[in-house]
Amino acid sequence: MSSQPSYSTLNIELKSAQIGINASELHGFITGIVAGGIQDQSWLVLLKDMMNNGQPIVGELDKSVKLLYEQIKQKLTNENFEFQLLIAEEDLFTQIDDMVSWVNHFLLGLGLAQPQLAKIKGDIGEAIYDLRQITQLDYDEDDNQDELAFAFEEILEYVRITVILCYDEFTDRYSSITIH
């Protein structure tokens, strides 16, 4: 399988197509749809409706988006928990902002896939509540950089694991396994 489109390549393609989101937001939205259990081609309709006013996505961006979708599905089903958020590799503040935007768009995609999301209880309900709180994250650029970097890494890992838990909860990962 080809490598995942890079953050910067996706940003350039999104900007060229005049789509008002960045690579992190796109990745978060598609991940939310996949983790929410949508396994058919309706993900593309949701993407076009929400990100491109119902218009088709064309050219290189279309190829990149479809590749991104396939890779997200593959990483979420991988038993080695290889899934990672696609965020900038720039300074810490940009990474934090990207993570918050990623989570926001993940929740949007997840909510579209699971319309009763607010009614979910238990561990998944608590994790989704936590994700909503993460979208409210704030920092001061005068904060201790080491402490902020440590907190960011901890939150990033929590988000990553929560995404995998949502995927496990809302999809039938083992439906294709035949037991003899």
mmCIF file of C-alpha atoms in Angstrom:
data_model
loop_
_atom_site.group_PDB
_atom_site.id
_atom_site.type_symbol
_atom_site.label_atom_id
_atom_site.label_comp_id
_atom_site.label_asym_id
_atom_site.label_seq_id
_atom_site.Cartn_x
_atom_site.Cartn_y
_atom_site.Cartn_z
ATOM 1 C CA MET A 1 0.000 0.000 0.000
ATOM 2 C CA SER A 2 1.318 3.470 -0.837
ATOM 3 C CA SER A 3 2.407 5.713 1.949
ATOM 4 C CA GLN A 4 -0.074 8.080 3.515
ATOM 5 C CA PRO A 5 -0.230 11.497 1.861
ATOM 6 C CA SER A 6 1.889 13.913 3.860
ATOM 7 C CA TYR A 7 0.439 16.683 5.969
ATOM 8 C CA SER A 8 1.930 19.371 3.754
ATOM 9 C CA THR A 9 0.869 17.677 0.494
ATOM 10 C CA LEU A 10 -2.715 17.359 1.728
ATOM 11 C CA ASN A 11 -2.734 20.988 2.840
ATOM 12 C CA ILE A 12 -1.570 22.123 -0.592
ATOM 13 C CA GLU A 13 -4.189 19.947 -2.329
ATOM 14 C CA LEU A 14 -6.956 21.171 -0.005
ATOM 15 C CA LYS A 15 -5.998 24.793 -0.562
ATOM 16 C CA SER A 16 -5.805 24.290 -4.342
ATOM 17 C CA ALA A 17 -9.303 22.792 -4.301
ATOM 18 C CA GLN A 18 -10.481 25.742 -2.176
ATOM 19 C CA ILE A 19 -11.621 23.469 0.640
ATOM 20 C CA GLY A 20 -11.520 25.350 3.917
ATOM 21 C CA ILE A 21 -10.004 22.704 6.158
ATOM 22 C CA ASN A 22 -6.467 21.551 6.807
ATOM 23 C CA ALA A 23 -4.956 18.062 6.653
ATOM 24 C CA SER A 24 -5.498 17.417 10.374
ATOM 25 C CA GLU A 25 -9.166 18.319 10.155
ATOM 26 C CA LEU A 26 -9.649 16.124 7.074
ATOM 27 C CA HIS A 27 -7.897 13.195 8.752
ATOM 28 C CA GLY A 28 -9.934 13.672 11.933
ATOM 29 C CA PHE A 29 -13.226 13.852 10.051
ATOM 30 C CA ILE A 30 -12.568 10.730 7.979
ATOM 31 C CA THR A 31 -11.321 8.899 11.073
ATOM 32 C CA GLY A 32 -14.531 9.833 12.920
ATOM 33 C CA ILE A 33 -16.644 8.422 10.109
ATOM 34 C CA VAL A 34 -14.635 5.189 9.999
ATOM 35 C CA ALA A 35 -14.496 4.819 13.794
ATOM 36 C CA GLY A 36 -18.230 5.479 13.873
ATOM 37 C CA GLY A 37 -18.813 2.314 11.887
ATOM 38 C CA ILE A 38 -19.427 3.525 8.363
ATOM 39 C CA GLN A 39 -17.840 0.849 6.201
ATOM 40 C CA ASP A 40 -19.506 1.517 2.842
ATOM 41 C CA GLN A 41 -19.106 4.266 0.256
ATOM 42 C CA SER A 42 -21.444 6.632 2.110
ATOM 43 C CA TRP A 43 -18.355 8.089 3.816
ATOM 44 C CA LEU A 44 -17.566 9.882 0.574
ATOM 45 C CA VAL A 45 -21.043 11.423 0.399
ATOM 46 C CA LEU A 46 -20.668 12.693 3.981
ATOM 47 C CA LEU A 47 -17.245 14.085 3.166
ATOM 48 C CA LYS A 48 -18.484 15.895 0.051
ATOM 49 C CA ASP A 49 -21.498 17.280 1.936
ATOM 50 C CA MET A 50 -19.569 18.499 4.950
ATOM 51 C CA MET A 51 -16.294 19.598 3.406
ATOM 52 C CA ASN A 52 -17.103 20.609 -0.173
ATOM 53 C CA ASN A 53 -20.736 21.774 -0.194
ATOM 54 C CA GLY A 54 -21.855 18.519 -1.797
ATOM 55 C CA GLN A 55 -19.522 18.953 -4.763
ATOM 56 C CA PRO A 56 -17.270 16.121 -5.944
ATOM 57 C CA ILE A 57 -13.665 16.132 -4.885
ATOM 58 C CA VAL A 58 -11.522 15.910 -8.005
ATOM 59 C CA GLY A 59 -7.964 15.483 -9.217
ATOM 60 C CA GLU A 60 -5.059 14.625 -6.992
ATOM 61 C CA LEU A 61 -7.058 15.521 -3.884
ATOM 62 C CA ASP A 62 -9.635 12.857 -4.759
ATOM 63 C CA LYS A 63 -6.881 10.242 -4.998
ATOM 64 C CA SER A 64 -5.267 11.434 -1.780
ATOM 65 C CA VAL A 65 -8.567 11.430 0.129
ATOM 66 C CA LYS A 66 -9.414 7.902 -0.995
ATOM 67 C CA LEU A 67 -5.926 6.696 -0.123
ATOM 68 C CA LEU A 68 -6.177 8.393 3.261
ATOM 69 C CA TYR A 69 -9.521 6.669 3.918
ATOM 70 C CA GLU A 70 -8.101 3.245 3.043
ATOM 71 C CA GLN A 71 -5.057 3.803 5.216
ATOM 72 C CA ILE A 72 -7.131 4.970 8.173
ATOM 73 C CA LYS A 73 -9.256 1.818 7.889
ATOM 74 C CA GLN A 74 -6.160 -0.352 7.627
ATOM 75 C CA LYS A 75 -4.443 1.288 10.620
ATOM 76 C CA LEU A 76 -7.568 1.034 12.793
ATOM 77 C CA THR A 77 -7.946 -2.673 12.063
ATOM 78 C CA ASN A 78 -4.269 -3.394 12.650
ATOM 79 C CA GLU A 79 -3.726 -5.435 15.801
ATOM 80 C CA ASN A 80 -0.482 -3.566 16.529
ATOM 81 C CA PHE A 81 -2.381 -0.326 17.236
ATOM 82 C CA GLU A 82 -0.423 1.575 14.583
ATOM 83 C CA PHE A 83 -3.020 4.304 14.123
ATOM 84 C CA GLN A 84 -1.654 7.844 14.564
ATOM 85 C CA LEU A 85 -3.235 11.271 14.241
ATOM 86 C CA LEU A 86 -2.093 13.302 11.252
ATOM 87 C CA ILE A 87 -0.896 16.600 12.673
ATOM 88 C CA ALA A 88 1.766 19.146 11.790
ATOM 89 C CA GLU A 89 5.361 18.393 12.630
ATOM 90 C CA GLU A 90 5.994 22.034 13.425
ATOM 91 C CA ASP A 91 6.302 23.786 16.763
ATOM 92 C CA LEU A 92 4.477 22.555 19.857
ATOM 93 C CA PHE A 93 1.770 25.233 19.721
ATOM 94 C CA THR A 94 0.905 24.361 16.120
ATOM 95 C CA GLN A 95 0.763 20.689 17.073
ATOM 96 C CA ILE A 96 -1.570 21.405 19.988
ATOM 97 C CA ASP A 97 -3.827 23.527 17.770
ATOM 98 C CA ASP A 98 -3.847 20.780 15.133
ATOM 99 C CA MET A 99 -4.692 18.123 17.702
ATOM 100 C CA VAL A 100 -7.615 20.181 18.997
ATOM 101 C CA SER A 101 -8.867 20.734 15.431
ATOM 102 C CA TRP A 102 -8.368 17.038 14.688
ATOM 103 C CA VAL A 103 -10.469 16.045 17.719
ATOM 104 C CA ASN A 104 -13.183 18.557 16.792
ATOM 105 C CA HIS A 105 -13.492 17.103 13.291
ATOM 106 C CA PHE A 106 -13.230 13.543 14.598
ATOM 107 C CA LEU A 107 -16.239 14.231 16.826
ATOM 108 C CA LEU A 108 -18.089 15.710 13.842
ATOM 109 C CA GLY A 109 -17.469 12.598 11.732
ATOM 110 C CA LEU A 110 -18.249 10.291 14.639
ATOM 111 C CA GLY A 111 -21.482 12.163 15.339
ATOM 112 C CA LEU A 112 -22.575 11.844 11.723
ATOM 113 C CA ALA A 113 -21.864 8.115 11.807
ATOM 114 C CA GLN A 114 -23.457 7.663 15.253
ATOM 115 C CA PRO A 115 -26.366 10.128 15.546
ATOM 116 C CA GLN A 116 -27.166 8.942 19.092
ATOM 117 C CA LEU A 117 -23.629 9.662 20.276
ATOM 118 C CA ALA A 118 -24.743 11.918 23.144
ATOM 119 C CA LYS A 119 -26.738 9.051 24.665
ATOM 120 C CA ILE A 120 -23.844 6.589 24.855
ATOM 121 C CA LYS A 121 -22.932 5.654 28.427
ATOM 122 C CA GLY A 122 -20.125 3.716 30.042
ATOM 123 C CA ASP A 123 -16.456 3.902 29.149
ATOM 124 C CA ILE A 124 -17.073 5.028 25.582
ATOM 125 C CA GLY A 125 -19.461 7.744 26.749
ATOM 126 C CA GLU A 126 -16.852 8.994 29.220
ATOM 127 C CA ALA A 127 -14.128 8.915 26.573
ATOM 128 C CA ILE A 128 -16.291 10.935 24.181
ATOM 129 C CA TYR A 129 -16.970 13.418 26.980
ATOM 130 C CA ASP A 130 -13.204 13.668 27.494
ATOM 131 C CA LEU A 131 -12.702 14.334 23.785
ATOM 132 C CA ARG A 132 -15.220 17.155 23.994
ATOM 133 C CA GLN A 133 -13.210 18.608 26.873
ATOM 134 C CA ILE A 134 -10.016 18.335 24.833
ATOM 135 C CA THR A 135 -11.585 20.590 22.187
ATOM 136 C CA GLN A 136 -11.617 23.294 24.874
ATOM 137 C CA LEU A 137 -7.861 23.026 25.538
ATOM 138 C CA ASP A 138 -6.081 26.276 26.002
ATOM 139 C CA TYR A 139 -2.493 27.172 26.725
ATOM 140 C CA ASP A 140 -0.388 30.201 27.362
ATOM 141 C CA GLU A 141 2.741 30.597 25.275
ATOM 142 C CA ASP A 142 4.513 31.500 28.522
ATOM 143 C CA ASP A 143 3.742 28.052 29.985
ATOM 144 C CA ASN A 144 6.665 25.787 30.785
ATOM 145 C CA GLN A 145 7.538 24.198 27.413
ATOM 146 C CA ASP A 146 8.656 20.877 28.902
ATOM 147 C CA GLU A 147 5.500 20.465 30.969
ATOM 148 C CA LEU A 148 3.336 21.494 28.036
ATOM 149 C CA ALA A 149 5.112 19.044 25.704
ATOM 150 C CA PHE A 150 4.681 16.229 28.232
ATOM 151 C CA ALA A 151 0.964 17.017 28.686
ATOM 152 C CA PHE A 152 0.518 17.212 24.916
ATOM 153 C CA GLU A 153 2.078 13.766 24.401
ATOM 154 C CA GLU A 154 -0.129 12.288 27.134
ATOM 155 C CA ILE A 155 -3.287 13.794 25.650
ATOM 156 C CA LEU A 156 -2.287 12.779 22.120
ATOM 157 C CA GLU A 157 -1.879 9.165 23.258
ATOM 158 C CA TYR A 158 -5.223 9.284 25.087
ATOM 159 C CA VAL A 159 -6.926 10.546 21.922
ATOM 160 C CA ARG A 160 -5.257 7.840 19.831
ATOM 161 C CA ILE A 161 -6.382 5.051 22.166
ATOM 162 C CA THR A 162 -9.888 6.533 22.428
ATOM 163 C CA VAL A 163 -10.187 6.489 18.628
ATOM 164 C CA ILE A 164 -9.258 2.803 18.575
ATOM 165 C CA LEU A 165 -11.798 2.094 21.341
ATOM 166 C CA CYS A 166 -14.509 3.924 19.398
ATOM 167 C CA TYR A 167 -13.659 1.919 16.308
ATOM 168 C CA ASP A 168 -13.905 -1.309 18.300
ATOM 169 C CA GLU A 169 -17.212 -0.206 19.817
ATOM 170 C CA PHE A 170 -18.947 0.954 16.656
ATOM 171 C CA THR A 171 -17.667 -1.497 14.070
ATOM 172 C CA ASP A 172 -17.865 -5.226 13.843
ATOM 173 C CA ARG A 173 -14.147 -5.793 13.470
ATOM 174 C CA TYR A 174 -14.514 -9.556 13.499
ATOM 175 C CA SER A 175 -17.499 -9.909 11.167
ATOM 176 C CA SER A 176 -15.365 -11.336 8.393
ATOM 177 C CA ILE A 177 -13.806 -14.041 10.596
ATOM 178 C CA THR A 178 -15.313 -17.483 10.189
ATOM 179 C CA ILE A 179 -15.111 -19.794 13.190
ATOM 180 C CA HIS A 180 -15.018 -23.513 12.383
#
